[in-house]
Each structure stands twice: as C-alpha cells, then as structure tokens.
PDB file of C-alpha atoms in Angstrom:
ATOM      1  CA  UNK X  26      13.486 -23.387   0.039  1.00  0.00           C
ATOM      2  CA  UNK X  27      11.284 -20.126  -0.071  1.00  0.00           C
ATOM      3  CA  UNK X  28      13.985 -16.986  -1.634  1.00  0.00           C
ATOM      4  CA  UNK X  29      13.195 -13.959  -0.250  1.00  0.00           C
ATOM      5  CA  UNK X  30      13.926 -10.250  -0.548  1.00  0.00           C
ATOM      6  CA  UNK X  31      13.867  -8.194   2.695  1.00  0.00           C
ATOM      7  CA  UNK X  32      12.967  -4.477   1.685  1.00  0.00           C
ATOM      8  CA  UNK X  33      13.175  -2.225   5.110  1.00  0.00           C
ATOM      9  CA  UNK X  34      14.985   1.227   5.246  1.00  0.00           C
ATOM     10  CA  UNK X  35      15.813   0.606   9.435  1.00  0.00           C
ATOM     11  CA  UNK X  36      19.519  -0.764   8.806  1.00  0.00           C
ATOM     12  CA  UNK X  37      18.967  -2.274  12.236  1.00  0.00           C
ATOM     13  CA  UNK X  38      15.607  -3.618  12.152  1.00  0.00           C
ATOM     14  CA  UNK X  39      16.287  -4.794   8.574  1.00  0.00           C
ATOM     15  CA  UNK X  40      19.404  -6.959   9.466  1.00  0.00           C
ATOM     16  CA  UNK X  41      17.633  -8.357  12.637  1.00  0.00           C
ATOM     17  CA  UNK X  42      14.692  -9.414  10.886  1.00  0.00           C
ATOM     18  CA  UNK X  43      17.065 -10.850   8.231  1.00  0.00           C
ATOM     19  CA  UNK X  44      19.131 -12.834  10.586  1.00  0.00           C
ATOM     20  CA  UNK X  45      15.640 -14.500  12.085  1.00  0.00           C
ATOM     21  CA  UNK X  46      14.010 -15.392   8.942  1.00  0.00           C
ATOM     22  CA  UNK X  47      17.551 -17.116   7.752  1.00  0.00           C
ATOM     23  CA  UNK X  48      16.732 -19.235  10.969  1.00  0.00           C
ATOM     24  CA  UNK X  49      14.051 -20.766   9.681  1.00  0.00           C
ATOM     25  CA  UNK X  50      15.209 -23.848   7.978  1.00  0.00           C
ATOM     26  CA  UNK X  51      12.281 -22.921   4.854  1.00  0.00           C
ATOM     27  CA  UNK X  52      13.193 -19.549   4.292  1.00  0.00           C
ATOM     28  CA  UNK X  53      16.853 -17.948   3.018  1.00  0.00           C
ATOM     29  CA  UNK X  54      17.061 -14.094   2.567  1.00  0.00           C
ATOM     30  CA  UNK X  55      19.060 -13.561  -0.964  1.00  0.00           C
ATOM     31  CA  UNK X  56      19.271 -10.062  -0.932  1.00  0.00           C
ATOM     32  CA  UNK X  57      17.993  -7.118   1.531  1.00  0.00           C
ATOM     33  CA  UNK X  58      17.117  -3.421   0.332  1.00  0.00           C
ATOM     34  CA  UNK X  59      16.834  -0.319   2.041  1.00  0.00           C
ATOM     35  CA  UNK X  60      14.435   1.717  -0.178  1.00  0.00           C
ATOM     36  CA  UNK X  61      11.787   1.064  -3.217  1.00  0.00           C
ATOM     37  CA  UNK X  62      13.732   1.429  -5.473  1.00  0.00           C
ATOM     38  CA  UNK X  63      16.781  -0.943  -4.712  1.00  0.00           C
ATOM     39  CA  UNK X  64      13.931  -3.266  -4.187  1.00  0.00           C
ATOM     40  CA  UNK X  65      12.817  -3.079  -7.809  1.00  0.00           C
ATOM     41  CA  UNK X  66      16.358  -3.621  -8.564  1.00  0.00           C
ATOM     42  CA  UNK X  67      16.601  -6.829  -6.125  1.00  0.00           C
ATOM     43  CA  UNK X  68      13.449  -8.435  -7.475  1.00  0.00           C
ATOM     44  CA  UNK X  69      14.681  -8.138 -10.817  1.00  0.00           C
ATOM     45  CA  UNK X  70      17.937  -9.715  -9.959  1.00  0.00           C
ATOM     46  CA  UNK X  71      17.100 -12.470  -8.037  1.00  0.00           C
ATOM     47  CA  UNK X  72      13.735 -13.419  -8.946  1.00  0.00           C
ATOM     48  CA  UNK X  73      12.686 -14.105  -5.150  1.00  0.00           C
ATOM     49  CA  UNK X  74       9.362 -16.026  -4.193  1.00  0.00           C
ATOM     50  CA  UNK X  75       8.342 -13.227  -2.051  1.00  0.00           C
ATOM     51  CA  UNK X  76       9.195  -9.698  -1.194  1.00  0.00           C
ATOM     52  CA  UNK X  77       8.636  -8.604   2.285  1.00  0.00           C
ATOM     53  CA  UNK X  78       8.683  -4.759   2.011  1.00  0.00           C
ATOM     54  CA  UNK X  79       7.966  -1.887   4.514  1.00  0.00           C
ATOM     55  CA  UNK X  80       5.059  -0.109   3.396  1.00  0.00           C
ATOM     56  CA  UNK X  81       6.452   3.369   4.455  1.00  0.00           C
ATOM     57  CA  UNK X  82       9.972   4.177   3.319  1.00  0.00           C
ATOM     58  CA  UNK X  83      11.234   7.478   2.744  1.00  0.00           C
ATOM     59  CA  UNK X  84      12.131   9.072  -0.874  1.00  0.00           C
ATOM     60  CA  UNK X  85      11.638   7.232  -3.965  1.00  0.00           C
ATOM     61  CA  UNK X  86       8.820   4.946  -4.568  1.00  0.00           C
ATOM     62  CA  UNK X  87       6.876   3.349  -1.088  1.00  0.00           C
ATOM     63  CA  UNK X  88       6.431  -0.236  -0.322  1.00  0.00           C
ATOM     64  CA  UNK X  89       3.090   0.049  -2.019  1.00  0.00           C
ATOM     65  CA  UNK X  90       4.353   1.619  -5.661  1.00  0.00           C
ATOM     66  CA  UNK X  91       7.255  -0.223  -5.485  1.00  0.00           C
ATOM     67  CA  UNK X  92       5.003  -3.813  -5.284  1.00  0.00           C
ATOM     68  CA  UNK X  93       2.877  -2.893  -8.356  1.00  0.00           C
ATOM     69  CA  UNK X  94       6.580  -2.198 -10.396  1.00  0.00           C
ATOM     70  CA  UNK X  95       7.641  -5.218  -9.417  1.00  0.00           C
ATOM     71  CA  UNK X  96       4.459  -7.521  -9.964  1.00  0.00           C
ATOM     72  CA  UNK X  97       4.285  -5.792 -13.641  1.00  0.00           C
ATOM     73  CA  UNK X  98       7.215  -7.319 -14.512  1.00  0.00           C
ATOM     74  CA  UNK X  99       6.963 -10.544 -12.001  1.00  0.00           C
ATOM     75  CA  UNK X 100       3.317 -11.271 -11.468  1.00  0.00           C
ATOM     76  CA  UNK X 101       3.961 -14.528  -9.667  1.00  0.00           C
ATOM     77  CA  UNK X 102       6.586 -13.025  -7.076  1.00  0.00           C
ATOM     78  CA  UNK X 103       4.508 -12.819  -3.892  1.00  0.00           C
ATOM     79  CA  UNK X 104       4.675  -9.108  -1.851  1.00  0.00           C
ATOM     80  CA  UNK X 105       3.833  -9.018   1.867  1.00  0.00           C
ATOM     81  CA  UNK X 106       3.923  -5.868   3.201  1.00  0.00           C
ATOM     82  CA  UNK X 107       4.996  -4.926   6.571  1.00  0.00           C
ATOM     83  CA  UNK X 108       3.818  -1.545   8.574  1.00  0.00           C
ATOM     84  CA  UNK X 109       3.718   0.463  11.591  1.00  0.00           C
ATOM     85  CA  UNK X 110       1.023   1.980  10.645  1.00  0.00           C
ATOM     86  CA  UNK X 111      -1.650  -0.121   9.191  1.00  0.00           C
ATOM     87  CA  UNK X 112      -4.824   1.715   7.777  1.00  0.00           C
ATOM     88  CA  UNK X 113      -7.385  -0.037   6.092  1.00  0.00           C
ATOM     89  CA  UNK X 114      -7.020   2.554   2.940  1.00  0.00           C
ATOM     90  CA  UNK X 115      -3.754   1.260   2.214  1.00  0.00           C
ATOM     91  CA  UNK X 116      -5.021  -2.695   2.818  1.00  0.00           C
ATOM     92  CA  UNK X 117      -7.621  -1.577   0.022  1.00  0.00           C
ATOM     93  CA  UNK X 118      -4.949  -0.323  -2.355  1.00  0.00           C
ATOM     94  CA  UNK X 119      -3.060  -2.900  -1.829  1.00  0.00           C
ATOM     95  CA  UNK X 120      -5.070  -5.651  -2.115  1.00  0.00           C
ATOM     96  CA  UNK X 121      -6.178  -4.000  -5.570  1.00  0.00           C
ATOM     97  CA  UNK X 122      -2.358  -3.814  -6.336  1.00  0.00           C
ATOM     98  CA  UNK X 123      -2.336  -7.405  -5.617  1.00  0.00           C
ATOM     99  CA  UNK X 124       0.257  -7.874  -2.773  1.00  0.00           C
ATOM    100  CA  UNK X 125      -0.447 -11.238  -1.132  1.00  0.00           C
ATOM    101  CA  UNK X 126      -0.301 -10.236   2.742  1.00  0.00           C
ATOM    102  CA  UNK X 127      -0.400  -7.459   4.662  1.00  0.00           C
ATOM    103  CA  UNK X 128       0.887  -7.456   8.288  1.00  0.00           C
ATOM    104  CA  UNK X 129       1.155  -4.824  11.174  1.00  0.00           C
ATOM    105  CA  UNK X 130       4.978  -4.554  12.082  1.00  0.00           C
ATOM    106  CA  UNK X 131       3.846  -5.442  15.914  1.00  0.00           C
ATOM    107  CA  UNK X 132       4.044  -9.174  15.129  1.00  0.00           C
ATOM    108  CA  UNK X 133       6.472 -11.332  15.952  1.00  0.00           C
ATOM    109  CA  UNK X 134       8.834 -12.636  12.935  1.00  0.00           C
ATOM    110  CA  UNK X 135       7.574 -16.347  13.460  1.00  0.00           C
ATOM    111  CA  UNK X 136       3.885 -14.926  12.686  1.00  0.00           C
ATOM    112  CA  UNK X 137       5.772 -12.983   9.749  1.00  0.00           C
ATOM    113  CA  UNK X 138       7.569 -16.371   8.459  1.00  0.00           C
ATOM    114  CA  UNK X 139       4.446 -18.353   8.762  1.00  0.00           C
ATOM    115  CA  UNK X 140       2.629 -15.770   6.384  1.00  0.00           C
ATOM    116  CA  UNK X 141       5.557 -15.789   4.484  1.00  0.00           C
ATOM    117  CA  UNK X 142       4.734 -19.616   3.495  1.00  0.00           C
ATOM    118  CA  UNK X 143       0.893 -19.076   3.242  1.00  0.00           C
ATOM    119  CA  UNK X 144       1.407 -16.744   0.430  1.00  0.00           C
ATOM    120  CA  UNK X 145       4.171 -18.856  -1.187  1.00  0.00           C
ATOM    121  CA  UNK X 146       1.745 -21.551  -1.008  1.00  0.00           C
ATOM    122  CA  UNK X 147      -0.981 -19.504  -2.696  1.00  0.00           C
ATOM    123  CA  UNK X 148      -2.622 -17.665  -0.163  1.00  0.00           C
ATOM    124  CA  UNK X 149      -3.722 -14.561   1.097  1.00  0.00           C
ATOM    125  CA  UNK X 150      -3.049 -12.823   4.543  1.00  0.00           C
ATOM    126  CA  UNK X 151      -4.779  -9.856   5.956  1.00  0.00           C
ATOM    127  CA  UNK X 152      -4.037  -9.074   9.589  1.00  0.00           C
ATOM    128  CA  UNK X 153      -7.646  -9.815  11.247  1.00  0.00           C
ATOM    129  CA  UNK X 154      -7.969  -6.154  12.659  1.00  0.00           C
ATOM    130  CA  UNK X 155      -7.030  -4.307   9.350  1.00  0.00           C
ATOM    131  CA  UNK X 156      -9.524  -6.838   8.209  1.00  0.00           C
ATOM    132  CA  UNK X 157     -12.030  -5.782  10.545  1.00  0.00           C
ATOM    133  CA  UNK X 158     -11.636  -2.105  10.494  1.00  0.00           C
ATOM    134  CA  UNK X 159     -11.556  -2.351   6.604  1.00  0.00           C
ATOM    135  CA  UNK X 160     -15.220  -3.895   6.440  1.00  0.00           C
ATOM    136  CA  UNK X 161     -16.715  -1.287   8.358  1.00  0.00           C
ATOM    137  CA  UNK X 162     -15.085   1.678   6.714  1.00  0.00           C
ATOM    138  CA  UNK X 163     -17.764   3.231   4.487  1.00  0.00           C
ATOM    139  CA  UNK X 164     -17.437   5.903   1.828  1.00  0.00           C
ATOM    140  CA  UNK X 165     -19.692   9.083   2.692  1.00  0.00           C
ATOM    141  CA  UNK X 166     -18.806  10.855  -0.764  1.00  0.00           C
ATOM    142  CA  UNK X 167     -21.047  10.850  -3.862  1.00  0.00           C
ATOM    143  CA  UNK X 168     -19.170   9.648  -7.268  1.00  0.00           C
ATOM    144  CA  UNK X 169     -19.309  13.457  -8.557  1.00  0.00           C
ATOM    145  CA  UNK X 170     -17.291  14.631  -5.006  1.00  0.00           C
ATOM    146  CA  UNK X 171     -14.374  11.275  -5.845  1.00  0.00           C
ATOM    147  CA  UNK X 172     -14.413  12.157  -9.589  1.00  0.00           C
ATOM    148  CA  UNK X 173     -13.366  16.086  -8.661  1.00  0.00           C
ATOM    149  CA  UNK X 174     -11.213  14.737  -5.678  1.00  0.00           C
ATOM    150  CA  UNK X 175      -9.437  12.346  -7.824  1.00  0.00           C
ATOM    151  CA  UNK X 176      -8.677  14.887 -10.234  1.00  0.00           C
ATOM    152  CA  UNK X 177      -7.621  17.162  -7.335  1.00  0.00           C
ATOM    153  CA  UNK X 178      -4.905  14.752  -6.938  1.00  0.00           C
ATOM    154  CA  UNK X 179      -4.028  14.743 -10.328  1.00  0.00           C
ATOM    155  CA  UNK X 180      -2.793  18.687  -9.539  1.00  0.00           C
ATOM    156  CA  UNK X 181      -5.730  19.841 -11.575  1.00  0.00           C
ATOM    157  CA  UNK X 182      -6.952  23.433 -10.960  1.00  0.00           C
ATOM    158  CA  UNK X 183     -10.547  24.113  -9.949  1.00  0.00           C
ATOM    159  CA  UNK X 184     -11.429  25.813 -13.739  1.00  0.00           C
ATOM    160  CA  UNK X 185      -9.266  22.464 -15.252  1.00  0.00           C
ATOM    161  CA  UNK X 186     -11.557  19.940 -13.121  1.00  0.00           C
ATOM    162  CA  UNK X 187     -14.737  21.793 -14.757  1.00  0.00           C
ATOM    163  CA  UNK X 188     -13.927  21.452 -17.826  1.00  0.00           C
ATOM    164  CA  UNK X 189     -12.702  17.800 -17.628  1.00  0.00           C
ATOM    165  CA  UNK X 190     -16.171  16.934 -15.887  1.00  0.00           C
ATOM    166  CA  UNK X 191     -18.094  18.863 -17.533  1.00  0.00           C
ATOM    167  CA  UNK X 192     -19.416  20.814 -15.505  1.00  0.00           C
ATOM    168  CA  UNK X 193     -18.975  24.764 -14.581  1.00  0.00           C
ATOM    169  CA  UNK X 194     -16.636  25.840 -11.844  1.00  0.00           C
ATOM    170  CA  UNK X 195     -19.256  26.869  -9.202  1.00  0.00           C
ATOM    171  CA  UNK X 196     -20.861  23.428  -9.281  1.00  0.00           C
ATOM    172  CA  UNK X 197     -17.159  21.930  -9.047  1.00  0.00           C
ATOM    173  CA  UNK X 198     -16.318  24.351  -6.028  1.00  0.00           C
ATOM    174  CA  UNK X 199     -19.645  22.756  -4.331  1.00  0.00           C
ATOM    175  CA  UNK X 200     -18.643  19.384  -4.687  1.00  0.00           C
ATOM    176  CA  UNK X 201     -15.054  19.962  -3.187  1.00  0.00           C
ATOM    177  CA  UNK X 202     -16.807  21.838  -0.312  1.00  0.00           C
ATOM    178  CA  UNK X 203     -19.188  18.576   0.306  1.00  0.00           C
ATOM    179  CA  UNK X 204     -16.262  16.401   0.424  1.00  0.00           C
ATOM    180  CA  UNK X 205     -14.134  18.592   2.827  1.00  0.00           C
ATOM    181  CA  UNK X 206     -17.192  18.955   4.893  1.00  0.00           C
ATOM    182  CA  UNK X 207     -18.185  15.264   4.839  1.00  0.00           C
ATOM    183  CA  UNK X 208     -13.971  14.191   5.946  1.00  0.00           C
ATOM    184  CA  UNK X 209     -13.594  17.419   8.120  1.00  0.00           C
ATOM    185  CA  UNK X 210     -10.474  18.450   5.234  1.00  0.00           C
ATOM    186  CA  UNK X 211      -9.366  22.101   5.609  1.00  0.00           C
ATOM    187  CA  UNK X 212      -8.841  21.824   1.888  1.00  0.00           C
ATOM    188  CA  UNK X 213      -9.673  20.121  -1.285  1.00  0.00           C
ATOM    189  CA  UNK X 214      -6.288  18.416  -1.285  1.00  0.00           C
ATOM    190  CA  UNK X 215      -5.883  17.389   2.366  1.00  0.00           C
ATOM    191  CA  UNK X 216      -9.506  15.680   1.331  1.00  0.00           C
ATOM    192  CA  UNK X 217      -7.780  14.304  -1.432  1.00  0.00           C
ATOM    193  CA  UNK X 218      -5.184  12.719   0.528  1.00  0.00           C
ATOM    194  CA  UNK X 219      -7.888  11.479   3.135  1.00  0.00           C
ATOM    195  CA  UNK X 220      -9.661   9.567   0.541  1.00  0.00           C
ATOM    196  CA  UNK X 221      -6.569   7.979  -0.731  1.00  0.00           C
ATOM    197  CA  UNK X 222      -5.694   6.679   2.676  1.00  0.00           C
ATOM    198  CA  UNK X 223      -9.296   5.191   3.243  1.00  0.00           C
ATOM    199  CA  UNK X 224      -9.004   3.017  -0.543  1.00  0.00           C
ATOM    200  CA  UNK X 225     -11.865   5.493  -1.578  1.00  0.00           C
ATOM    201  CA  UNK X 226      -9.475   6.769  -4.641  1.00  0.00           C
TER     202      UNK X 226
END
C-alpha cells in the first residue's frame, strides 16, 4: 500500500481528490494539509511514500519550498506536485529541488494515481507539454546580467550589488537595464522575478 499525504489549500478540491485516491485499492491518504507548512508537519509525522502538494498555496512556504524542507529531512519521500498553472521555470526549479513529478491540475485523478505509483516505483514524471515548452525555453541574459539579477533578489541595493561583483555602480545599472530590456521588465526586480519563473535563477 502506497501512504500518501494530500497537501491542497481548496478544502473542497482537497477532500474530493482525497476521497478518489482512497478508491484506489494501492493508494490510502494518511493525512491531508491545507498549507506548506502543515505539510512539513504531516511528512514528519507520518513518514508518507509520497506527497502530492499544490504548487501555489497562499502564506507560508509554497508547494515548491515546502518539498525541499521536507526532502532535507526525508530524501526518499517522493513529492509530486500539482498546479494550475504550470510554467516550465517552476518544472526547472523543481526538478533541481528534486520532486519526482510534476503534473498540470487539468488531469484527471486516475492520471494523478498512476503517476503517483511511477514515482513510488522510482520514477520520474513530467507532464509532456511542460516538458516540451521547458526544452525550448532559452536564456537571453549574459552570466554578469543573472549574477546582478540574482542579487537583486537577494534585496541588494544597486551600490551593494557593485561592490559584491566587483564592479562600479554604472556598469551594474547597465547590466540591470540589459536584462529588463532583454524580458521587457519595467524594473530590475519584476526582471528578477521573471527569471525566477523561467528556472534561469
């Protein structure tokens, strides 16, 4: 019998999906979650096979922080995420994370349960179009314009980045106004954020 934990902060959806996947006579739900955080908790309590967690969940940690918490502590628990929104950024970081599938939330739970028991059984599962759209996403930026963009996201100021790169404030100003440029950002940080999104960071 597969254990699972069922992470999804849509009371409804989260007790539907529940009640299917206790259908299957492979799978048992031991404990549902409504947020990354009480999913931490979960995993630690019941030591599940696999955590099916909803990518986007409001306050607290995501589906995506709250998978690396719980694979530092439980590298052998297996983490599929589940999303509405399925970028190929996010597959990137998440793969790197190293959750075990990744599927859109517009499947039907018998694909979900089936990817449930390749990734029990060792696998990995990435929904073919995320897949596809992932392969032919390629970075435009220059390593100098993701060093000062990752240090952007760190909160650092423009004077802060110079001096951490090395290099003097003018020079870092031109690099942040390549990379907005390049993504079509109206600022450094909202170029920032559209890195992250795309795995680039």
């Amino acid at each position: 019998m597969i254990r699972l934990v069922l992470v999804e902060d849509e009371a409804m959806l989260r007790g539907a999906l529940g009640q299917l996947l206790d259908l299957e006579p492979d799978l048992t739900v031991v404990a549902q979650a409504a947020d990354g955080t009480a999913a931490i908790a979960e995993a630690a309590r019941h030591v599940p096979d696999v955590v099916v967690m909803d990518l986007e969940m409001p306050g607290g940690p995501d589906g995506l922080e709250a998978a690396g918490r719980i694979l530092a502590g439980r590298p052998d628990t297996r983490i599929v995420l589940v999303t509405r929104h399925a970028r190929p950024g996010v597959l990137t970081r998440a793969l790197r994370a190293g959750v075990r599938g990744f599927v859109p939330k517009s499947r039907p739970a018998a694909h979900l349960a089936q990817v449930i028991r390749d990734v029990h059984a060792g696998h990995r599962h990435v929904d073919p179009e995320i897949a596809a759209a992932a392969l032919v996403l390629d970075c435009p930026l220059s390593e100098r314009e993701l060093d000062v963009l990752r240090l952007t996201r760190e909160g650092l100021s423009v004077r802060d980045i110079a001096g951490r790169v090395h290099l003097a404030a003018g020079t870092v100003r031109n690099y942040l106004s390549s990379a907005m440029t390049k993504v079509g950002a109206p600022s450094r940080h909202a170029a920032a954020r559209y890195a992250v999104e795309r795995g680039w960071l």
